Amino acid sequence: KTTRKDPVTIAKKKFASWPVRIRSALTWYFWRLFRRWIRLVPLYLAVVFLSQSTLLAEDAGAFWPAFLQDRTLHSNCVNSFFFSNLLFINNFVPVGMADKCFPWTFYFALDFQFFALAPIFHHTHRYMKRPVFYSLIAALCGLTLYGRFVEQDTCEDAAHKTNDVSDSIVPLTADFTTPATMLVPYLFGGMLCYFHSATLNKALEIKMFGPQAMNILRYSFKNTASKQDKAVYWLLERLNSKQFRVLCIWGGFIIALLTVFGSWLVARDYDNSCSFNGRVFAALSILPWCFGIFFVFLPMIFGYGGAIQRALTHRLWTNSSKLVYAAYLIHPVIISIINCIKDHPETFEALPFIYEVWGNATFSLIVAFLFHLLIEQPFMYMVADEEM
């Protein structure tokens, strides 16, 4: 008599037959992802469900009926696509932004997916030969830029795709919402991290041996040092020069500013933005932007930068940065509610607009603090490392 085996039991037996090293690596990897998921989902659910309760409340203003018709905040959050938000794959759902729940949360999905890719890139960098790894990274960057160019072919359709409620242009296309098209900024950030970790110990050694240590090391290891060590010593020697640091920071700032200004010039003209040259610029503009930000922060991660570095690394940002996740979730909902409880539409004026922006941001941070304290922080401690 044949008995039918449980698929779970079969999977457990197959997993137990794998080498210990592979089993431990996979266990660590998926436990890491699960901890991250538990860290993010409870607050996500709380904001979505509480916002539904607010939406179904009694009419609070002249524009409240129009607010209830916005499917991105209401009906889309109870349809069959909501599971994609909980699994952080909503940026891959093949529907328009107007058919998604909380469409601005594509960034959470993108962040979670890059979080999942980080160990893969790290171990690939660790065990693969450097020329092969750098060739692989260059190929991935090339494919990313090509993918961004291909996505620009749909710019004409995207420009005419409107929201059913507000009749406003939906600007977010796949070249901003998927890992395949946003890999370049991620790789630049990883490169900056590796630069810092590779040079930090060398910088401490040089600081410990005094100001002449650089010259001693440069001539002592001229023929014996590896290429990586030579590159590290060259970078540290250049960072000791104030002219080089000023060139890095201000040069990077100017490059980033010119990229933003160039993107504005291209985007303001519809015919130009959807032309071949406009699509090429939209696809490649991410490179000078990343280079600019990279050069701005390169001296700062080593403690240089003067007042700018001290302002950016002030303790004030350490605690307030814990509210970013909750504030990013809540802020669009609060803006919509405040706009809809008004008695009449308002014309744009600079000073009232600035006042309203700061008011919305302050109120969002207060609400985000409550959500962080009551919901997010308990789960943060629940899944924290033992050392923490």
Tab-separated table of C-alpha atoms in Angstrom:
chain	number	residue	atom	x	y	z
A	1	LYS	CA	0.000	0.000	0.000
A	2	THR	CA	1.460	3.329	-1.010
A	3	THR	CA	1.205	6.280	1.335
A	4	ARG	CA	1.177	9.832	0.212
A	5	LYS	CA	3.993	11.883	1.728
A	6	ASP	CA	3.529	15.404	2.997
A	7	PRO	CA	5.240	17.991	0.716
A	8	VAL	CA	6.483	19.864	3.772
A	9	THR	CA	8.153	16.707	5.122
A	10	ILE	CA	9.766	16.041	1.749
A	11	ALA	CA	11.063	19.604	1.589
A	12	LYS	CA	12.496	19.334	5.127
A	13	LYS	CA	14.313	16.120	4.265
A	14	LYS	CA	15.775	17.609	1.098
A	15	PHE	CA	16.857	20.718	2.994
A	16	ALA	CA	18.489	18.565	5.705
A	17	SER	CA	20.487	16.731	3.039
A	18	TRP	CA	22.175	19.941	1.872
A	19	PRO	CA	25.630	20.895	3.213
A	20	VAL	CA	25.649	22.640	6.598
A	21	ARG	CA	27.249	25.771	5.182
A	22	ILE	CA	24.486	26.263	2.601
A	23	ARG	CA	21.753	25.529	5.151
A	24	SER	CA	23.134	28.023	7.652
A	25	ALA	CA	23.559	30.696	4.963
A	26	LEU	CA	19.985	30.279	3.698
A	27	THR	CA	18.605	30.215	7.238
A	28	TRP	CA	20.452	33.418	8.085
A	29	TYR	CA	19.321	35.093	4.849
A	30	PHE	CA	15.615	34.317	5.139
A	31	TRP	CA	15.583	35.068	8.874
A	32	ARG	CA	17.109	38.447	8.042
A	33	LEU	CA	14.351	39.135	5.503
A	34	PHE	CA	11.650	37.980	7.917
A	35	ARG	CA	12.925	40.275	10.655
A	36	ARG	CA	12.867	43.185	8.237
A	37	TRP	CA	9.342	42.288	7.136
A	38	ILE	CA	8.091	42.098	10.734
A	39	ARG	CA	9.779	45.420	11.395
A	40	LEU	CA	7.847	47.184	8.582
A	41	VAL	CA	4.448	45.529	8.139
A	42	PRO	CA	2.648	46.304	11.458
A	43	LEU	CA	2.965	50.067	11.018
A	44	TYR	CA	2.026	49.711	7.357
A	45	LEU	CA	-1.201	47.882	8.271
A	46	ALA	CA	-2.032	50.293	11.081
A	47	VAL	CA	-1.783	53.358	8.837
A	48	VAL	CA	-3.829	51.758	6.039
A	49	PHE	CA	-6.635	50.500	8.309
A	50	LEU	CA	-6.851	53.645	10.438
A	51	SER	CA	-6.950	55.805	7.325
A	52	GLN	CA	-9.928	53.732	6.123
A	53	SER	CA	-11.756	54.514	9.366
A	54	THR	CA	-11.038	58.201	8.866
A	55	LEU	CA	-12.257	58.110	5.287
A	56	LEU	CA	-15.550	56.512	6.237
A	57	ALA	CA	-16.242	59.176	8.863
A	58	GLU	CA	-18.932	61.775	8.438
A	59	ASP	CA	-18.391	64.422	5.775
A	60	ALA	CA	-16.035	67.071	7.124
A	61	GLY	CA	-15.913	69.559	4.290
A	62	ALA	CA	-17.078	70.554	0.844
A	63	PHE	CA	-14.448	68.413	-0.892
A	64	TRP	CA	-14.908	65.305	1.264
A	65	PRO	CA	-17.046	63.402	-1.323
A	66	ALA	CA	-14.282	63.847	-3.897
A	67	PHE	CA	-11.792	62.589	-1.321
A	68	LEU	CA	-13.861	59.425	-0.816
A	69	GLN	CA	-13.728	58.763	-4.560
A	70	ASP	CA	-9.921	58.645	-4.579
A	71	ARG	CA	-9.409	54.917	-5.040
A	72	THR	CA	-5.713	55.064	-4.103
A	73	LEU	CA	-6.668	55.791	-0.479
A	74	HIS	CA	-9.848	53.780	-0.189
A	75	SER	CA	-11.221	51.088	-2.486
A	76	ASN	CA	-7.838	49.975	-3.855
A	77	CYS	CA	-6.743	49.069	-0.316
A	78	VAL	CA	-9.374	46.343	-0.043
A	79	ASN	CA	-8.994	44.796	-3.491
A	80	SER	CA	-7.005	41.751	-4.580
A	81	PHE	CA	-3.817	43.761	-5.154
A	82	PHE	CA	-3.358	44.785	-1.522
A	83	PHE	CA	-1.374	41.619	-0.775
A	84	SER	CA	1.372	43.024	-3.024
A	85	ASN	CA	1.799	45.933	-0.598
A	86	LEU	CA	2.262	43.527	2.316
A	87	LEU	CA	4.808	41.471	0.360
A	88	PHE	CA	6.589	44.630	-0.870
A	89	ILE	CA	6.172	43.735	-4.523
A	90	ASN	CA	3.566	46.405	-5.357
A	91	ASN	CA	6.045	48.104	-7.707
A	92	PHE	CA	5.760	45.059	-10.004
A	93	VAL	CA	1.953	44.912	-10.164
A	94	PRO	CA	1.065	45.656	-13.825
A	95	VAL	CA	-1.562	48.325	-13.157
A	96	GLY	CA	-1.450	52.111	-13.200
A	97	MET	CA	-0.698	54.219	-10.154
A	98	ALA	CA	-4.383	55.202	-9.923
A	99	ASP	CA	-5.290	51.508	-9.431
A	100	LYS	CA	-2.915	50.877	-6.507
A	101	CYS	CA	-3.260	51.303	-2.771
A	102	PHE	CA	-1.009	54.028	-1.390
A	103	PRO	CA	0.908	54.279	-4.692
A	104	TRP	CA	3.699	56.350	-3.143
A	105	THR	CA	4.773	53.264	-1.150
A	106	PHE	CA	6.522	51.868	-4.211
A	107	TYR	CA	9.645	53.224	-2.498
A	108	PHE	CA	9.172	50.778	0.409
A	109	ALA	CA	9.044	47.883	-2.046
A	110	LEU	CA	12.146	49.175	-3.798
A	111	ASP	CA	13.979	49.553	-0.485
A	112	PHE	CA	12.993	46.051	0.668
A	113	GLN	CA	14.119	44.504	-2.614
A	114	PHE	CA	17.515	46.205	-2.431
A	115	PHE	CA	17.745	45.088	1.201
A	116	ALA	CA	17.279	41.532	-0.069
A	117	LEU	CA	19.952	42.021	-2.752
A	118	ALA	CA	22.564	43.490	-0.378
A	119	PRO	CA	23.931	40.165	1.004
A	120	ILE	CA	24.113	38.740	-2.529
A	121	PHE	CA	26.218	41.661	-3.761
A	122	HIS	CA	28.366	41.565	-0.626
A	123	HIS	CA	29.235	37.878	-0.865
A	124	THR	CA	29.741	38.149	-4.613
A	125	HIS	CA	32.238	40.964	-3.997
A	126	ARG	CA	33.909	38.916	-1.276
A	127	TYR	CA	34.421	35.646	-3.140
A	128	MET	CA	34.586	36.669	-6.788
A	129	LYS	CA	37.795	37.882	-8.392
A	130	ARG	CA	37.939	41.651	-8.520
A	131	PRO	CA	38.220	42.073	-12.330
A	132	VAL	CA	35.275	39.725	-12.862
A	133	PHE	CA	33.201	41.448	-10.179
A	134	TYR	CA	33.872	44.951	-11.503
A	135	SER	CA	33.076	43.779	-15.036
A	136	LEU	CA	29.801	42.349	-13.739
A	137	ILE	CA	28.943	45.656	-12.011
A	138	ALA	CA	29.749	47.609	-15.191
A	139	ALA	CA	27.530	45.276	-17.222
A	140	LEU	CA	24.678	45.674	-14.728
A	141	CYS	CA	24.996	49.466	-14.884
A	142	GLY	CA	24.899	49.338	-18.683
A	143	LEU	CA	21.792	47.134	-18.628
A	144	THR	CA	20.160	49.484	-16.107
A	145	LEU	CA	20.742	52.523	-18.300
A	146	TYR	CA	19.450	50.657	-21.340
A	147	GLY	CA	16.378	49.593	-19.369
A	148	ARG	CA	15.740	53.204	-18.384
A	149	PHE	CA	15.956	54.227	-22.049
A	150	VAL	CA	13.513	51.488	-23.047
A	151	GLU	CA	11.061	52.632	-20.377
A	152	GLN	CA	11.204	56.143	-21.839
A	153	ASP	CA	9.561	54.784	-25.004
A	154	THR	CA	6.284	54.821	-23.069
A	155	CYS	CA	6.611	58.483	-22.067
A	156	GLU	CA	3.905	59.535	-24.489
A	157	ASP	CA	1.417	57.070	-23.021
A	158	ALA	CA	2.428	57.951	-19.451
A	159	ALA	CA	2.055	61.654	-20.079
A	160	HIS	CA	-1.551	61.163	-21.140
A	161	LYS	CA	-2.401	58.682	-18.386
A	162	THR	CA	-4.475	60.618	-15.861
A	163	ASN	CA	-5.920	59.993	-12.432
A	164	ASP	CA	-9.663	59.349	-12.536
A	165	VAL	CA	-10.343	61.760	-9.694
A	166	SER	CA	-7.969	64.662	-10.064
A	167	ASP	CA	-7.247	64.464	-13.818
A	168	SER	CA	-3.600	65.117	-12.994
A	169	ILE	CA	-0.636	63.583	-14.772
A	170	VAL	CA	0.764	60.461	-13.118
A	171	PRO	CA	4.526	61.054	-13.310
A	172	LEU	CA	5.859	57.796	-11.847
A	173	THR	CA	6.859	55.256	-14.467
A	174	ALA	CA	8.847	52.032	-14.275
A	175	ASP	CA	12.181	53.841	-14.694
A	176	PHE	CA	11.796	55.068	-11.092
A	177	THR	CA	9.987	52.174	-9.412
A	178	THR	CA	11.834	48.920	-10.197
A	179	PRO	CA	15.249	47.645	-9.052
A	180	ALA	CA	16.303	46.980	-12.637
A	181	THR	CA	16.109	50.690	-13.486
A	182	MET	CA	17.263	52.120	-10.122
A	183	LEU	CA	20.316	49.918	-9.635
A	184	VAL	CA	22.847	52.658	-10.430
A	185	PRO	CA	22.160	54.832	-7.322
A	186	TYR	CA	22.195	51.696	-5.183
A	187	LEU	CA	25.588	50.644	-6.550
A	188	PHE	CA	27.026	54.130	-6.035
A	189	GLY	CA	25.882	54.018	-2.411
A	190	GLY	CA	27.441	50.586	-1.973
A	191	MET	CA	30.664	51.825	-3.564
A	192	LEU	CA	30.803	54.715	-1.099
A	193	CYS	CA	30.285	52.292	1.776
A	194	TYR	CA	33.102	50.041	0.566
A	195	PHE	CA	35.407	53.032	0.128
A	196	HIS	CA	34.764	54.008	3.711
A	197	SER	CA	35.252	50.516	5.169
A	198	ALA	CA	38.399	49.876	3.085
A	199	THR	CA	40.077	53.139	4.032
A	200	LEU	CA	38.920	53.587	7.645
A	201	ASN	CA	41.526	51.290	9.214
A	202	LYS	CA	44.277	52.760	7.039
A	203	ALA	CA	43.221	56.268	8.028
A	204	LEU	CA	43.391	55.353	11.727
A	205	GLU	CA	46.870	53.861	11.271
A	206	ILE	CA	48.105	57.009	9.530
A	207	LYS	CA	46.592	59.208	12.249
A	208	MET	CA	48.257	57.109	14.926
A	209	PHE	CA	51.746	57.285	13.377
A	210	GLY	CA	51.682	61.048	12.831
A	211	PRO	CA	51.725	63.458	9.883
A	212	GLN	CA	54.758	61.842	8.227
A	213	ALA	CA	53.157	58.407	8.132
A	214	MET	CA	51.780	58.945	4.625
A	215	ASN	CA	55.212	59.581	3.111
A	216	ILE	CA	56.716	56.643	4.996
A	217	LEU	CA	54.005	54.233	3.861
A	218	ARG	CA	54.063	55.495	0.295
A	219	TYR	CA	57.789	54.837	-0.131
A	220	SER	CA	57.915	51.686	2.038
A	221	PHE	CA	55.163	49.863	0.151
A	222	LYS	CA	55.830	51.320	-3.268
A	223	ASN	CA	56.649	47.941	-4.802
A	224	THR	CA	55.065	45.513	-2.306
A	225	ALA	CA	51.606	46.999	-1.666
A	226	SER	CA	48.601	45.657	-3.525
A	227	LYS	CA	46.692	47.767	-6.006
A	228	GLN	CA	43.877	48.196	-3.512
A	229	ASP	CA	46.248	49.480	-0.802
A	230	LYS	CA	47.890	51.855	-3.272
A	231	ALA	CA	44.466	53.217	-4.232
A	232	VAL	CA	43.572	53.647	-0.549
A	233	TYR	CA	46.790	55.530	0.237
A	234	TRP	CA	46.331	57.699	-2.853
A	235	LEU	CA	42.783	58.617	-1.811
A	236	LEU	CA	43.803	59.400	1.771
A	237	GLU	CA	46.695	61.508	0.551
A	238	ARG	CA	44.373	63.518	-1.679
A	239	LEU	CA	41.829	63.966	1.098
A	240	ASN	CA	44.505	65.588	3.239
A	241	SER	CA	44.563	68.406	0.704
A	242	LYS	CA	41.995	71.136	1.356
A	243	GLN	CA	41.875	72.062	-2.334
A	244	PHE	CA	40.905	68.490	-3.246
A	245	ARG	CA	38.157	68.408	-0.602
A	246	VAL	CA	36.730	71.737	-1.765
A	247	LEU	CA	36.836	70.531	-5.363
A	248	CYS	CA	35.017	67.309	-4.428
A	249	ILE	CA	32.242	68.932	-2.399
A	250	TRP	CA	31.508	71.964	-4.538
A	251	GLY	CA	32.211	70.186	-7.824
A	252	GLY	CA	29.782	67.425	-6.873
A	253	PHE	CA	27.182	69.962	-5.770
A	254	ILE	CA	27.434	71.841	-9.077
A	255	ILE	CA	27.174	68.583	-11.084
A	256	ALA	CA	24.037	67.551	-9.182
A	257	LEU	CA	22.525	71.030	-9.548
A	258	LEU	CA	23.178	71.109	-13.288
A	259	THR	CA	21.578	67.677	-13.621
A	260	VAL	CA	18.414	68.880	-11.882
A	261	PHE	CA	18.332	72.063	-13.980
A	262	GLY	CA	18.887	70.095	-17.199
A	263	SER	CA	16.092	67.666	-16.291
A	264	TRP	CA	13.765	70.612	-15.712
A	265	LEU	CA	14.649	72.127	-19.094
A	266	VAL	CA	13.930	68.828	-20.846
A	267	ALA	CA	10.745	67.982	-18.928
A	268	ARG	CA	9.114	71.393	-19.369
A	269	ASP	CA	8.899	70.839	-23.128
A	270	TYR	CA	6.723	67.815	-23.886
A	271	ASP	CA	7.892	67.390	-27.486
A	272	ASN	CA	11.517	67.592	-26.400
A	273	SER	CA	11.127	65.205	-23.455
A	274	CYS	CA	9.618	62.471	-25.637
A	275	SER	CA	12.115	62.894	-28.479
A	276	PHE	CA	15.083	60.565	-28.882
A	277	ASN	CA	17.499	63.057	-27.302
A	278	GLY	CA	15.092	63.689	-24.443
A	279	ARG	CA	14.779	59.965	-23.696
A	280	VAL	CA	18.560	59.539	-23.823
A	281	PHE	CA	19.009	62.409	-21.374
A	282	ALA	CA	16.311	61.011	-19.046
A	283	ALA	CA	17.993	57.603	-19.089
A	284	LEU	CA	21.561	58.845	-18.572
A	285	SER	CA	20.922	61.803	-16.244
A	286	ILE	CA	20.985	59.491	-13.275
A	287	LEU	CA	24.748	59.001	-13.784
A	288	PRO	CA	25.883	62.640	-13.273
A	289	TRP	CA	23.417	62.927	-10.379
A	290	CYS	CA	25.004	59.904	-8.663
A	291	PHE	CA	28.525	61.166	-9.392
A	292	GLY	CA	27.629	64.560	-7.925
A	293	ILE	CA	26.199	63.127	-4.693
A	294	PHE	CA	29.118	60.680	-4.487
A	295	PHE	CA	31.731	63.453	-4.622
A	296	VAL	CA	29.806	65.623	-2.146
A	297	PHE	CA	29.764	62.904	0.516
A	298	LEU	CA	33.178	61.340	-0.157
A	299	PRO	CA	35.160	63.783	2.045
A	300	MET	CA	32.376	63.964	4.632
A	301	ILE	CA	32.392	60.276	5.545
A	302	PHE	CA	36.026	60.753	6.623
A	303	GLY	CA	35.196	63.702	8.893
A	304	TYR	CA	35.965	66.539	6.488
A	305	GLY	CA	33.550	69.189	5.280
A	306	GLY	CA	33.595	71.768	8.053
A	307	ALA	CA	30.278	73.352	8.990
A	308	ILE	CA	28.376	71.434	6.298
A	309	GLN	CA	29.586	68.092	7.643
A	310	ARG	CA	28.807	69.069	11.246
A	311	ALA	CA	25.309	70.197	10.267
A	312	LEU	CA	24.543	67.015	8.339
A	313	THR	CA	25.848	64.736	11.121
A	314	HIS	CA	24.227	66.610	14.016
A	315	ARG	CA	22.536	64.525	16.710
A	316	LEU	CA	19.233	66.206	15.889
A	317	TRP	CA	18.903	64.115	12.725
A	318	THR	CA	19.652	60.836	14.540
A	319	ASN	CA	16.415	60.764	16.531
A	320	SER	CA	14.237	62.492	13.958
A	321	SER	CA	15.359	60.011	11.281
A	322	LYS	CA	13.492	57.287	13.197
A	323	LEU	CA	10.236	58.976	12.190
A	324	VAL	CA	10.928	58.911	8.450
A	325	TYR	CA	9.148	55.612	7.751
A	326	ALA	CA	5.954	56.595	9.579
A	327	ALA	CA	6.007	60.177	8.274
A	328	TYR	CA	6.437	59.014	4.664
A	329	LEU	CA	3.398	56.765	5.035
A	330	ILE	CA	1.176	59.309	6.761
A	331	HIS	CA	2.109	62.598	5.114
A	332	PRO	CA	0.135	62.200	1.810
A	333	VAL	CA	-2.962	61.086	3.751
A	334	ILE	CA	-2.769	64.109	6.055
A	335	ILE	CA	-2.286	66.493	3.137
A	336	SER	CA	-5.383	65.048	1.430
A	337	ILE	CA	-7.499	65.254	4.581
A	338	ILE	CA	-6.483	68.847	5.328
A	339	ASN	CA	-7.191	69.916	1.739
A	340	CYS	CA	-10.609	68.274	1.755
A	341	ILE	CA	-11.880	69.764	5.030
A	342	LYS	CA	-11.485	73.271	3.621
A	343	ASP	CA	-14.637	75.204	2.814
A	344	HIS	CA	-13.447	76.613	-0.497
A	345	PRO	CA	-10.621	76.142	-2.990
A	346	GLU	CA	-7.572	78.316	-2.552
A	347	THR	CA	-5.475	80.110	-5.128
A	348	PHE	CA	-1.728	79.770	-4.966
A	349	GLU	CA	0.111	82.427	-2.952
A	350	ALA	CA	3.702	82.042	-1.821
A	351	LEU	CA	3.458	82.893	1.885
A	352	PRO	CA	0.236	80.951	2.628
A	353	PHE	CA	1.650	77.997	0.698
A	354	ILE	CA	4.869	78.000	2.771
A	355	TYR	CA	2.817	78.302	5.954
A	356	GLU	CA	0.641	75.359	4.923
A	357	VAL	CA	3.621	73.202	3.926
A	358	TRP	CA	5.300	73.685	7.305
A	359	GLY	CA	1.999	73.113	9.095
A	360	ASN	CA	1.342	69.852	7.242
A	361	ALA	CA	4.912	68.662	7.854
A	362	THR	CA	4.750	69.481	11.574
A	363	PHE	CA	1.407	67.757	12.037
A	364	SER	CA	2.645	64.722	10.074
A	365	LEU	CA	5.725	64.437	12.302
A	366	ILE	CA	3.575	64.621	15.442
A	367	VAL	CA	1.299	61.850	14.183
A	368	ALA	CA	4.347	59.872	12.987
A	369	PHE	CA	5.879	60.149	16.465
A	370	LEU	CA	2.763	58.609	18.013
A	371	PHE	CA	2.707	55.772	15.478
A	372	HIS	CA	6.420	55.179	15.970
A	373	LEU	CA	6.122	55.119	19.763
A	374	LEU	CA	3.034	52.906	19.967
A	375	ILE	CA	3.476	50.533	17.019
A	376	GLU	CA	6.819	50.708	15.259
A	377	GLN	CA	9.201	50.810	18.229
A	378	PRO	CA	7.835	47.686	20.020
A	379	PHE	CA	8.323	45.621	16.884
A	380	MET	CA	11.770	47.142	16.376
A	381	TYR	CA	12.841	45.818	19.777
A	382	MET	CA	11.133	42.504	19.126
A	383	VAL	CA	13.245	41.731	16.055
A	384	ALA	CA	16.446	43.537	17.134
A	385	ASP	CA	19.787	41.767	17.428
A	386	GLU	CA	20.791	40.424	20.834
A	387	GLU	CA	23.624	42.959	21.001
A	388	MET	CA	21.114	45.791	20.580
